[in-house]
PDB file of C-alpha atoms in Angstrom:
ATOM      1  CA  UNK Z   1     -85.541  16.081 -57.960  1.00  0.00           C
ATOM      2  CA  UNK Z   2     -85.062  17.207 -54.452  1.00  0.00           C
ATOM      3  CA  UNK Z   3     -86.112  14.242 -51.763  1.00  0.00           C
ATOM      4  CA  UNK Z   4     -88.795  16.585 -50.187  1.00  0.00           C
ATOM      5  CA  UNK Z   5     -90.401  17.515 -53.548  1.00  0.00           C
ATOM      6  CA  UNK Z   6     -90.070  13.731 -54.381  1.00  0.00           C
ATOM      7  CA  UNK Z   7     -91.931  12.230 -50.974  1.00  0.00           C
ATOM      8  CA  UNK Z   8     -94.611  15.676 -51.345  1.00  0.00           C
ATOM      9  CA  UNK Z   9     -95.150  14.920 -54.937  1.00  0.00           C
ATOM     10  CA  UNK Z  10     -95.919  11.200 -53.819  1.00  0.00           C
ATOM     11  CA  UNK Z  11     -98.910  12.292 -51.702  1.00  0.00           C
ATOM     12  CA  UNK Z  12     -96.960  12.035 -47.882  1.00  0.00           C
ATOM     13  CA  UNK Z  13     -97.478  15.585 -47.146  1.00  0.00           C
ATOM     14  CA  UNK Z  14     -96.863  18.936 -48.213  1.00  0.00           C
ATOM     15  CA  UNK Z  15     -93.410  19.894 -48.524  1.00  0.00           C
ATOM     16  CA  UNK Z  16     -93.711  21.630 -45.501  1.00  0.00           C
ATOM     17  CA  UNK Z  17     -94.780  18.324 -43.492  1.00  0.00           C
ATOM     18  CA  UNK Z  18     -92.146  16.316 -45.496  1.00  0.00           C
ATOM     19  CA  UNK Z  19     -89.307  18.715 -44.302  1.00  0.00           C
ATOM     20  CA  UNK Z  20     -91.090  18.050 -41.012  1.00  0.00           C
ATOM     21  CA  UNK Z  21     -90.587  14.574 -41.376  1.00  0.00           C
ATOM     22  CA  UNK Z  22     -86.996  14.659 -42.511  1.00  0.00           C
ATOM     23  CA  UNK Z  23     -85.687  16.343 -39.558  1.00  0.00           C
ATOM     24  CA  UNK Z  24     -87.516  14.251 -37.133  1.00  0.00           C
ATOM     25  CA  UNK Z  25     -85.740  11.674 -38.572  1.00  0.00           C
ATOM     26  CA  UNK Z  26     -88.904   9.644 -39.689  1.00  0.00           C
ATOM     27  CA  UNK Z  27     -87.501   9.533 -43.510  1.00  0.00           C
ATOM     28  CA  UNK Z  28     -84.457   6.900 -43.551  1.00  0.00           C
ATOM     29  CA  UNK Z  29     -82.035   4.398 -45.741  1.00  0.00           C
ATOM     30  CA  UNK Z  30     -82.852   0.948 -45.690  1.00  0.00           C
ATOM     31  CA  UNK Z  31     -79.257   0.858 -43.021  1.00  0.00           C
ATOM     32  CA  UNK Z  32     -81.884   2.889 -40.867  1.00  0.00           C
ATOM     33  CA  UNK Z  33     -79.431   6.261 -41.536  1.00  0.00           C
ATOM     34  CA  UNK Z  34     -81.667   9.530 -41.422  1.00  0.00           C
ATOM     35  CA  UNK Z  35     -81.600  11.127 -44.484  1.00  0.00           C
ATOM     36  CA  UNK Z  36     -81.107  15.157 -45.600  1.00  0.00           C
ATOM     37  CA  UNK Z  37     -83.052  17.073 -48.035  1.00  0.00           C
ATOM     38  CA  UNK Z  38     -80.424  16.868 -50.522  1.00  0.00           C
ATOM     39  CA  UNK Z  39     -79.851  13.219 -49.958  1.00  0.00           C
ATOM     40  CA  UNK Z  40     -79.406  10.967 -53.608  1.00  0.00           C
ATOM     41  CA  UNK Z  41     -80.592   8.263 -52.381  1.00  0.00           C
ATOM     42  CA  UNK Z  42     -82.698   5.549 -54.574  1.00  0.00           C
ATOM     43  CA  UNK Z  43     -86.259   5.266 -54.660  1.00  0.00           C
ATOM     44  CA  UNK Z  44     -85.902   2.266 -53.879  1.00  0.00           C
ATOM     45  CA  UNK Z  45     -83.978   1.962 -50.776  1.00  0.00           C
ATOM     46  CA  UNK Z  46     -86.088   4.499 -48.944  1.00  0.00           C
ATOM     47  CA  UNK Z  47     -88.677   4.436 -46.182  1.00  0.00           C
ATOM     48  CA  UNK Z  48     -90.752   6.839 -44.661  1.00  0.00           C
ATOM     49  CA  UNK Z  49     -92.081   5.621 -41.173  1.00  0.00           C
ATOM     50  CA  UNK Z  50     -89.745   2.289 -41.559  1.00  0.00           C
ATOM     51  CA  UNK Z  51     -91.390   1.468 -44.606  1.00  0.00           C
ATOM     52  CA  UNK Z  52     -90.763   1.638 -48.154  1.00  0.00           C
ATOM     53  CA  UNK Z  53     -92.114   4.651 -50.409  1.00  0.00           C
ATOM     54  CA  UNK Z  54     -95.174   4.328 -52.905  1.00  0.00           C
ATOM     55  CA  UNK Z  55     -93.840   3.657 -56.060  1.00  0.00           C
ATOM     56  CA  UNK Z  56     -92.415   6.047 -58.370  1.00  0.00           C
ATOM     57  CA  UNK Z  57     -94.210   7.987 -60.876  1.00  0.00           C
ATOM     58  CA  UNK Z  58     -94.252   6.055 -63.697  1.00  0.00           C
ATOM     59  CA  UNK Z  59     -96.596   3.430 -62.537  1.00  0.00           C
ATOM     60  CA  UNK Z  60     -99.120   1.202 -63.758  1.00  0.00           C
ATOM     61  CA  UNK Z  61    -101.546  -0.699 -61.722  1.00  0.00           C
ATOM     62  CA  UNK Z  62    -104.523  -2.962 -62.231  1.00  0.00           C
ATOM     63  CA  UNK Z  63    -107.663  -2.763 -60.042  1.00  0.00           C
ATOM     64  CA  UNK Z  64    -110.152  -5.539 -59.606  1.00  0.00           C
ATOM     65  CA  UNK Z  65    -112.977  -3.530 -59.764  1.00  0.00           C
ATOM     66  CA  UNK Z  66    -116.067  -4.212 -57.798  1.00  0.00           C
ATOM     67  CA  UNK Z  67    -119.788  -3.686 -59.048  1.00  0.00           C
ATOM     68  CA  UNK Z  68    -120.926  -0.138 -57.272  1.00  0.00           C
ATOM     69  CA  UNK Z  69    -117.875   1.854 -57.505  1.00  0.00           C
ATOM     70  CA  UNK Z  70    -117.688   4.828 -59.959  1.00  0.00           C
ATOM     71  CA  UNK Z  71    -114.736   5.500 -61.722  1.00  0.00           C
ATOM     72  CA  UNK Z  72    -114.332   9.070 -60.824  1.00  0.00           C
ATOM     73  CA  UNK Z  73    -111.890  10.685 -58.132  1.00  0.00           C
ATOM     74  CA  UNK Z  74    -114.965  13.895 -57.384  1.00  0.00           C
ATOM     75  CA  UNK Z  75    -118.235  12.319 -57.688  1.00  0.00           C
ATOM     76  CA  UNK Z  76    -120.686  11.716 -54.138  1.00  0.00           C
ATOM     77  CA  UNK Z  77    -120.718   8.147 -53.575  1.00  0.00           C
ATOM     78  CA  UNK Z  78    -118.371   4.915 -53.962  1.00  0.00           C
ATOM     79  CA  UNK Z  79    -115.251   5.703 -55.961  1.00  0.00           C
ATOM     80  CA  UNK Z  80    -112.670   3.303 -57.366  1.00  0.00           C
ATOM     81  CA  UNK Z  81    -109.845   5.516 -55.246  1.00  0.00           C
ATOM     82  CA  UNK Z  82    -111.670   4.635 -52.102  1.00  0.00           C
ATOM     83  CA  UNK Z  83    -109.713   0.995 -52.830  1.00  0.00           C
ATOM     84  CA  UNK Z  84    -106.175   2.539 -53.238  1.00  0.00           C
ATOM     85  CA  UNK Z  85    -103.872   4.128 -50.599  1.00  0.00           C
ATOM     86  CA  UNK Z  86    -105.106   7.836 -49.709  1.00  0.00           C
ATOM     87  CA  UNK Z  87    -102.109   9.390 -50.960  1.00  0.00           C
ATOM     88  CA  UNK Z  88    -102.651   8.248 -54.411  1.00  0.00           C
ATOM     89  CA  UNK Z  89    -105.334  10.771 -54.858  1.00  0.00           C
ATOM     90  CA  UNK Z  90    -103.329  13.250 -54.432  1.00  0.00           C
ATOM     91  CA  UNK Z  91     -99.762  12.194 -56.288  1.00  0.00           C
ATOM     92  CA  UNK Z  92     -98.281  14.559 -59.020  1.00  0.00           C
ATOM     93  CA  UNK Z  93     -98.265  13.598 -61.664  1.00  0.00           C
ATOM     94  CA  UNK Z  94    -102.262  13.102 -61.446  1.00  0.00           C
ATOM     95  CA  UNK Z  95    -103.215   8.864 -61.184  1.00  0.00           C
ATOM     96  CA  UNK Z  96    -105.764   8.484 -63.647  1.00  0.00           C
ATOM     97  CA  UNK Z  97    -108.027   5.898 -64.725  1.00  0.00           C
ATOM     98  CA  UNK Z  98    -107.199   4.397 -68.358  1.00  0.00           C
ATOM     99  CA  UNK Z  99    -110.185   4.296 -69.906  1.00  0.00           C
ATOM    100  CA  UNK Z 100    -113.601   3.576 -67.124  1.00  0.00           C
ATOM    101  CA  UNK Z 101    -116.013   0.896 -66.266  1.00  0.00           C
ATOM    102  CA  UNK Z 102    -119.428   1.937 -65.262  1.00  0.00           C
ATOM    103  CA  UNK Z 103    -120.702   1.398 -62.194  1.00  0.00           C
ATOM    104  CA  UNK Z 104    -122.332  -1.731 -62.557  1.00  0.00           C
ATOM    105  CA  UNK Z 105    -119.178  -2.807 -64.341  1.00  0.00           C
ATOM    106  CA  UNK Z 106    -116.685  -5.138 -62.856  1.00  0.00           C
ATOM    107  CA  UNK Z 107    -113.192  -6.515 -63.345  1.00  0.00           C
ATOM    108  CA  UNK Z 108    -109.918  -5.132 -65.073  1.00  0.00           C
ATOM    109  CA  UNK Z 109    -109.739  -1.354 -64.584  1.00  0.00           C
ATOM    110  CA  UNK Z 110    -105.852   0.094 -65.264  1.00  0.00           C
ATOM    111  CA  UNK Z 111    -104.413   3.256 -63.460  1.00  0.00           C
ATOM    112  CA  UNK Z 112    -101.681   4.784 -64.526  1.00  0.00           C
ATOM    113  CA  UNK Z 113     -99.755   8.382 -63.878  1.00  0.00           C
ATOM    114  CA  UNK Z 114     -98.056   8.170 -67.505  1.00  0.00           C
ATOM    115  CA  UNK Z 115     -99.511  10.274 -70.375  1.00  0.00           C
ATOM    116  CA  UNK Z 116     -97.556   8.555 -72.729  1.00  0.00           C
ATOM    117  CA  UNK Z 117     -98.487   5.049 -71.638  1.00  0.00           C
ATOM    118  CA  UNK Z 118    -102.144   5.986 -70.947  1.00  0.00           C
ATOM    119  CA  UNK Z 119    -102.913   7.265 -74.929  1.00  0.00           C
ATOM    120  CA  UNK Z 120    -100.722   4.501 -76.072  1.00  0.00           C
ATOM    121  CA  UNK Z 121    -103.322   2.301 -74.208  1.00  0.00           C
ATOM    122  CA  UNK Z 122    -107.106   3.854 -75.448  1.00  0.00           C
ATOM    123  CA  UNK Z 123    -105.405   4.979 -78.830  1.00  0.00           C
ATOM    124  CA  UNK Z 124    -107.434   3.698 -81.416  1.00  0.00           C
ATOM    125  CA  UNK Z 125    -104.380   2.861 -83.539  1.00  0.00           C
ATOM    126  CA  UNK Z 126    -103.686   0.273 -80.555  1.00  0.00           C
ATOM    127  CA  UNK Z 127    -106.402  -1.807 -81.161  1.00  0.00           C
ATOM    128  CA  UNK Z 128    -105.897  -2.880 -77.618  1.00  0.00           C
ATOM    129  CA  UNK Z 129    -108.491  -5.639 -77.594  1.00  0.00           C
ATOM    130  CA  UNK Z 130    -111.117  -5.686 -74.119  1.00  0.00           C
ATOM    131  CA  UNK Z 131    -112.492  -8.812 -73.359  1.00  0.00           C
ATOM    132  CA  UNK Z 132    -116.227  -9.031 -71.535  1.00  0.00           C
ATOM    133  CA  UNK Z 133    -118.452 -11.632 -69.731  1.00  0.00           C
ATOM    134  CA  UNK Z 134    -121.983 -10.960 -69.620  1.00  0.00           C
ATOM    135  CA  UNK Z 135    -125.147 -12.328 -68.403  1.00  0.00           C
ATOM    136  CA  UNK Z 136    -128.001 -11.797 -70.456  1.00  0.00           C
ATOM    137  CA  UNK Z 137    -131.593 -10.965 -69.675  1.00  0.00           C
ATOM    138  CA  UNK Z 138    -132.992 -13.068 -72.303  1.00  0.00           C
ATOM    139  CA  UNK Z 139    -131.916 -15.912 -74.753  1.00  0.00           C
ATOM    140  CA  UNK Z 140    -129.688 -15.146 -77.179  1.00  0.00           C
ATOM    141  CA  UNK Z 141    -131.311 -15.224 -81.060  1.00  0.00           C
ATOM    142  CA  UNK Z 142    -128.748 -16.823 -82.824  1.00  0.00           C
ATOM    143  CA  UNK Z 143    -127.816 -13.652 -84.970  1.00  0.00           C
ATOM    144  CA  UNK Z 144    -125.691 -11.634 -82.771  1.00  0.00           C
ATOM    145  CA  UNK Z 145    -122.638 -13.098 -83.676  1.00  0.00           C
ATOM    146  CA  UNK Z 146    -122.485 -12.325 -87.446  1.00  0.00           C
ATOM    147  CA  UNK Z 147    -124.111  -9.037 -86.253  1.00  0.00           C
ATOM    148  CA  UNK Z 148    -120.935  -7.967 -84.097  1.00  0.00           C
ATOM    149  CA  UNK Z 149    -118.547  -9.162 -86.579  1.00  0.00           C
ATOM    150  CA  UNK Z 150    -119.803  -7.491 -89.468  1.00  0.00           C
ATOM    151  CA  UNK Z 151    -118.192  -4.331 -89.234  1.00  0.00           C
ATOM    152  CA  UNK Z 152    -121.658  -2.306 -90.420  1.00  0.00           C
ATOM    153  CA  UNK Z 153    -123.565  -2.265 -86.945  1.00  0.00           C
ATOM    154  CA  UNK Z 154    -124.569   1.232 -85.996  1.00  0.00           C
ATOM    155  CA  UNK Z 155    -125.345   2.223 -82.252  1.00  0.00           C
ATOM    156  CA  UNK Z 156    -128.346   4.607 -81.718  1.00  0.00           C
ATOM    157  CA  UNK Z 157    -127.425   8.358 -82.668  1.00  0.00           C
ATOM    158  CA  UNK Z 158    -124.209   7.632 -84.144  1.00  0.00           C
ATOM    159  CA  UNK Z 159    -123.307   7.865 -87.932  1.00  0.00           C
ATOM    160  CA  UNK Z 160    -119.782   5.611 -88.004  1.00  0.00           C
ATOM    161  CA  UNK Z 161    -120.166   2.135 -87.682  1.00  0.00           C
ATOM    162  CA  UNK Z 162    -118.460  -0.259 -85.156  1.00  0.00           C
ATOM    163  CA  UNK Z 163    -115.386  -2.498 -85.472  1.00  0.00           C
ATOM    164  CA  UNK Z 164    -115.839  -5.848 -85.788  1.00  0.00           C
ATOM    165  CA  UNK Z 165    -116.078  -7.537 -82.174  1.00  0.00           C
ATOM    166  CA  UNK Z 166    -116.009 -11.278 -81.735  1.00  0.00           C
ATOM    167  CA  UNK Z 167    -118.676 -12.807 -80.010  1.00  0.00           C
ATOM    168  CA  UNK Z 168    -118.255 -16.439 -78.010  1.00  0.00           C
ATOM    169  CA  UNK Z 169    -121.631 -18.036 -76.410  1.00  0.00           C
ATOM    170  CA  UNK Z 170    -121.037 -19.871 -72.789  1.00  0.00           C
ATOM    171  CA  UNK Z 171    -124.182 -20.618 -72.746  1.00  0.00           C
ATOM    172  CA  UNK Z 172    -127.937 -19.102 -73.890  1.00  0.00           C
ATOM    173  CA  UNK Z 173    -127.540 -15.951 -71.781  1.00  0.00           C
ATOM    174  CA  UNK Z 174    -124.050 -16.050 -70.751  1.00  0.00           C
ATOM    175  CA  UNK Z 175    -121.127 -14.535 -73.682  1.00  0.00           C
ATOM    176  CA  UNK Z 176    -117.714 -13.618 -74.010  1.00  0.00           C
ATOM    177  CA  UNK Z 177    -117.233 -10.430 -76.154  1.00  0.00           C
ATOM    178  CA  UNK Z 178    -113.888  -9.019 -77.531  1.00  0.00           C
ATOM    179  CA  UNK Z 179    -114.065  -5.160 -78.501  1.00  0.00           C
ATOM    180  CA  UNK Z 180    -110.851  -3.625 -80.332  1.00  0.00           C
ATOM    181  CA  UNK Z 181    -112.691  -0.039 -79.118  1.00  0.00           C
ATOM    182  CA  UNK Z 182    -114.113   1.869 -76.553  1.00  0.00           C
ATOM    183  CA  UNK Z 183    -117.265   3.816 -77.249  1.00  0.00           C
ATOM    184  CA  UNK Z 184    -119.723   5.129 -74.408  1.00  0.00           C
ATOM    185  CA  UNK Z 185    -121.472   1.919 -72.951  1.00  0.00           C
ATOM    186  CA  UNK Z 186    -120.411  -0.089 -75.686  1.00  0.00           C
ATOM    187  CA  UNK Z 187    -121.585  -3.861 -74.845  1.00  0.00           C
ATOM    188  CA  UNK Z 188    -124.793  -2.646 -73.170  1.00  0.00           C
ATOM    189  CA  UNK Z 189    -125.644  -0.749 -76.008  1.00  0.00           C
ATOM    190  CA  UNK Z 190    -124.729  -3.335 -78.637  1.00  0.00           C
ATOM    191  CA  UNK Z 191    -127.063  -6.003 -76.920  1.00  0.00           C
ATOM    192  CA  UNK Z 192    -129.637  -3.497 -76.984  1.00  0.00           C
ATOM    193  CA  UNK Z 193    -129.923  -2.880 -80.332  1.00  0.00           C
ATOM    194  CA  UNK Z 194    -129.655  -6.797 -80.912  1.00  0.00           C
ATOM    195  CA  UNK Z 195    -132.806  -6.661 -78.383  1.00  0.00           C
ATOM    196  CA  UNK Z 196    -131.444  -8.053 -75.456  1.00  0.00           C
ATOM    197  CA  UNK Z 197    -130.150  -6.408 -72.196  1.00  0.00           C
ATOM    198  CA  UNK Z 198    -127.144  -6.684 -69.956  1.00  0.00           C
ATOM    199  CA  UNK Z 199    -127.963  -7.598 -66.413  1.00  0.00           C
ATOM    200  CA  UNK Z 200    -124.664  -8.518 -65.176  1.00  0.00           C
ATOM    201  CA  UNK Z 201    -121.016  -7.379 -66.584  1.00  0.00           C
ATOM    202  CA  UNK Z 202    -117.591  -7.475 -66.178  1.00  0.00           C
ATOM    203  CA  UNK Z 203    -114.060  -7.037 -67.682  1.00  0.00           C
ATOM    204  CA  UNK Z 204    -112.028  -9.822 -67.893  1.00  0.00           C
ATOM    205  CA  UNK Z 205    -108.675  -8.661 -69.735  1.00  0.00           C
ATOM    206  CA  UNK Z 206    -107.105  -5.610 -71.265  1.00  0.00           C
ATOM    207  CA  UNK Z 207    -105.018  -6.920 -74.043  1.00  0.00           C
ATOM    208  CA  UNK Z 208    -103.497 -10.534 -72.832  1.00  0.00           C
ATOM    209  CA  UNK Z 209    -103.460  -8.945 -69.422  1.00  0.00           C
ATOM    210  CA  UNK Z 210    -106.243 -11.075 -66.969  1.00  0.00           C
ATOM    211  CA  UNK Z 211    -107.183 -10.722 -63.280  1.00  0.00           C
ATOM    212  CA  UNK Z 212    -105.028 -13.412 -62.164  1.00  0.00           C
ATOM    213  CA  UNK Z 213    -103.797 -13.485 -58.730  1.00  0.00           C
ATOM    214  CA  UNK Z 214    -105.820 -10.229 -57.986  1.00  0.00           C
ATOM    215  CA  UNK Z 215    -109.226 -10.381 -55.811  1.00  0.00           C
ATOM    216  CA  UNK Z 216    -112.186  -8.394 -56.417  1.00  0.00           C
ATOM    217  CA  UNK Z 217    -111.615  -5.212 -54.671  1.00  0.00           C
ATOM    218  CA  UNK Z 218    -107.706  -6.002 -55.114  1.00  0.00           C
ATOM    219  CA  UNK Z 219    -105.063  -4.514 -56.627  1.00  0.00           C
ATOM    220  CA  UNK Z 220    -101.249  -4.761 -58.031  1.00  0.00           C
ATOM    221  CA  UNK Z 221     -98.536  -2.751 -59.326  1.00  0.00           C
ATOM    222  CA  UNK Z 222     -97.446  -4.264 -62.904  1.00  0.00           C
ATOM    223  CA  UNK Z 223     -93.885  -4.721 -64.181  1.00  0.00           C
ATOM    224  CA  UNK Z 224     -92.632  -4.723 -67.478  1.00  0.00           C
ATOM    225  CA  UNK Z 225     -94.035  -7.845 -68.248  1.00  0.00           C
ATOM    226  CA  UNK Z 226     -96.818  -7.465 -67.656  1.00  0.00           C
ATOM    227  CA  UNK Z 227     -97.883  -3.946 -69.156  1.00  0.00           C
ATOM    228  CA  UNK Z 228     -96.283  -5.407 -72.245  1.00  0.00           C
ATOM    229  CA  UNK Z 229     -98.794  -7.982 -72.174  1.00  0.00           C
ATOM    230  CA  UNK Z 230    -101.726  -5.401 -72.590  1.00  0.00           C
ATOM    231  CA  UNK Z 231    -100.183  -5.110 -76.147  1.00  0.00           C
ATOM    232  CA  UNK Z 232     -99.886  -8.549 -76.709  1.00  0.00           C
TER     233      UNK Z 232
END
């Protein structure tokens, strides 16, 4: 790929304001040497403005997602973009959400600009389990566990039952809840039909991966390492 289709598709500029950029000399080596259009040089020894490029498509990235934003990149409002670099709204390929947290959802939110990786994620052959903290409005009853293990709870208006999820009590209105799924406002929905309700939530892990090291409104690139851990 040509460097000025590269740096454009990245979200620096239209190719006309990369070429821009290139010959005044503001696109260079690592040495400092001002690079050509046709220049082979590696992703990863060039900067734009003395400073190295966004990374190349391909990415993954986890967001510590903050209660209020919505997981959208048109809606009015708060959006989880607002917390990443401008230009990654507008990189090609698109940067899209895998999977979404609602907007009184916190915690682990992934972005990636891989099709392959993103349906290898929220594939239900995956299994990829989600792990949740929530803070309940009332007492828990005793029954929810068996309830969310048993493999025959039904939400309101749908026909196929849910997966078995594992339930862990913290305390009597704070859980920990593992879903191998992803249905439409999943845990709120479950503790509603148990007769509860879901005042506070958040994701704590996709997979093995956790919010370690990353802030609440926070975010890092991952490496192989770590997106293999989502799988773990």
């Amino acid at each position: 790929m040509r460097l000025v289709k590269l740096i454009a598709n990245l979200g620096y500029g239209s190719r006309k304001e990369v070429s821009q950029a290139l010959r005044h000399g503001w696109i260079t080596d690592r040495e400092g040497n001002k690079l050509k259009a046709d220049a082979k040089t590696p992703h990863e020894d060039i900067l734009f403005d003395d400073e190295p490029l966004d990374p190349a498509p391909g990415m993954v990235l986890l967001l510590n997602k903050p209660v209020g934003y919505t997981c959208s990149i048109k809606d009015t409002g708060r959006l989880v973009y607002d917390l990443l670099p401008d230009r990654f709204r507008v990189r090609k390929p698109v940067l899209s959400t895998i999977g979404r947290l609602d907007k009184e959802t916190s915690g682990a939110l992934l972005f990636t600009d891989d099709g392959t990786f993103l349906h290898q994620v929220i594939s239900p052959k995956s299994e990829v389990p989600k792990i949740y903290e929530a803070v309940l409005d009332r007492p828990l009853k005793g029954d929810e566990a068996t309830l969310f293990a048993s493999g025959e709870m039904l939400l309101e208006g749908e026909t196929k039952p849910l997966k078995p999820a594992e339930l862990e009590v913290l305390d009597e209105k704070r859980v920990r809840l593992t879903l191998h799924e992803g249905r439409y406002h999943q845990v709120r929905r479950m503790f509603a039909a148990a007769g509860n309700h879901v005042n506070e939530l958040s994701r704590t892990h996709v997979g093995a991966l956790g919010l370690e090291g990353v802030a609440e409104g926070e975010w890092r690139l991952l490496d192989e390492a770590a997106k293999a851990r989502i799988f773990d």
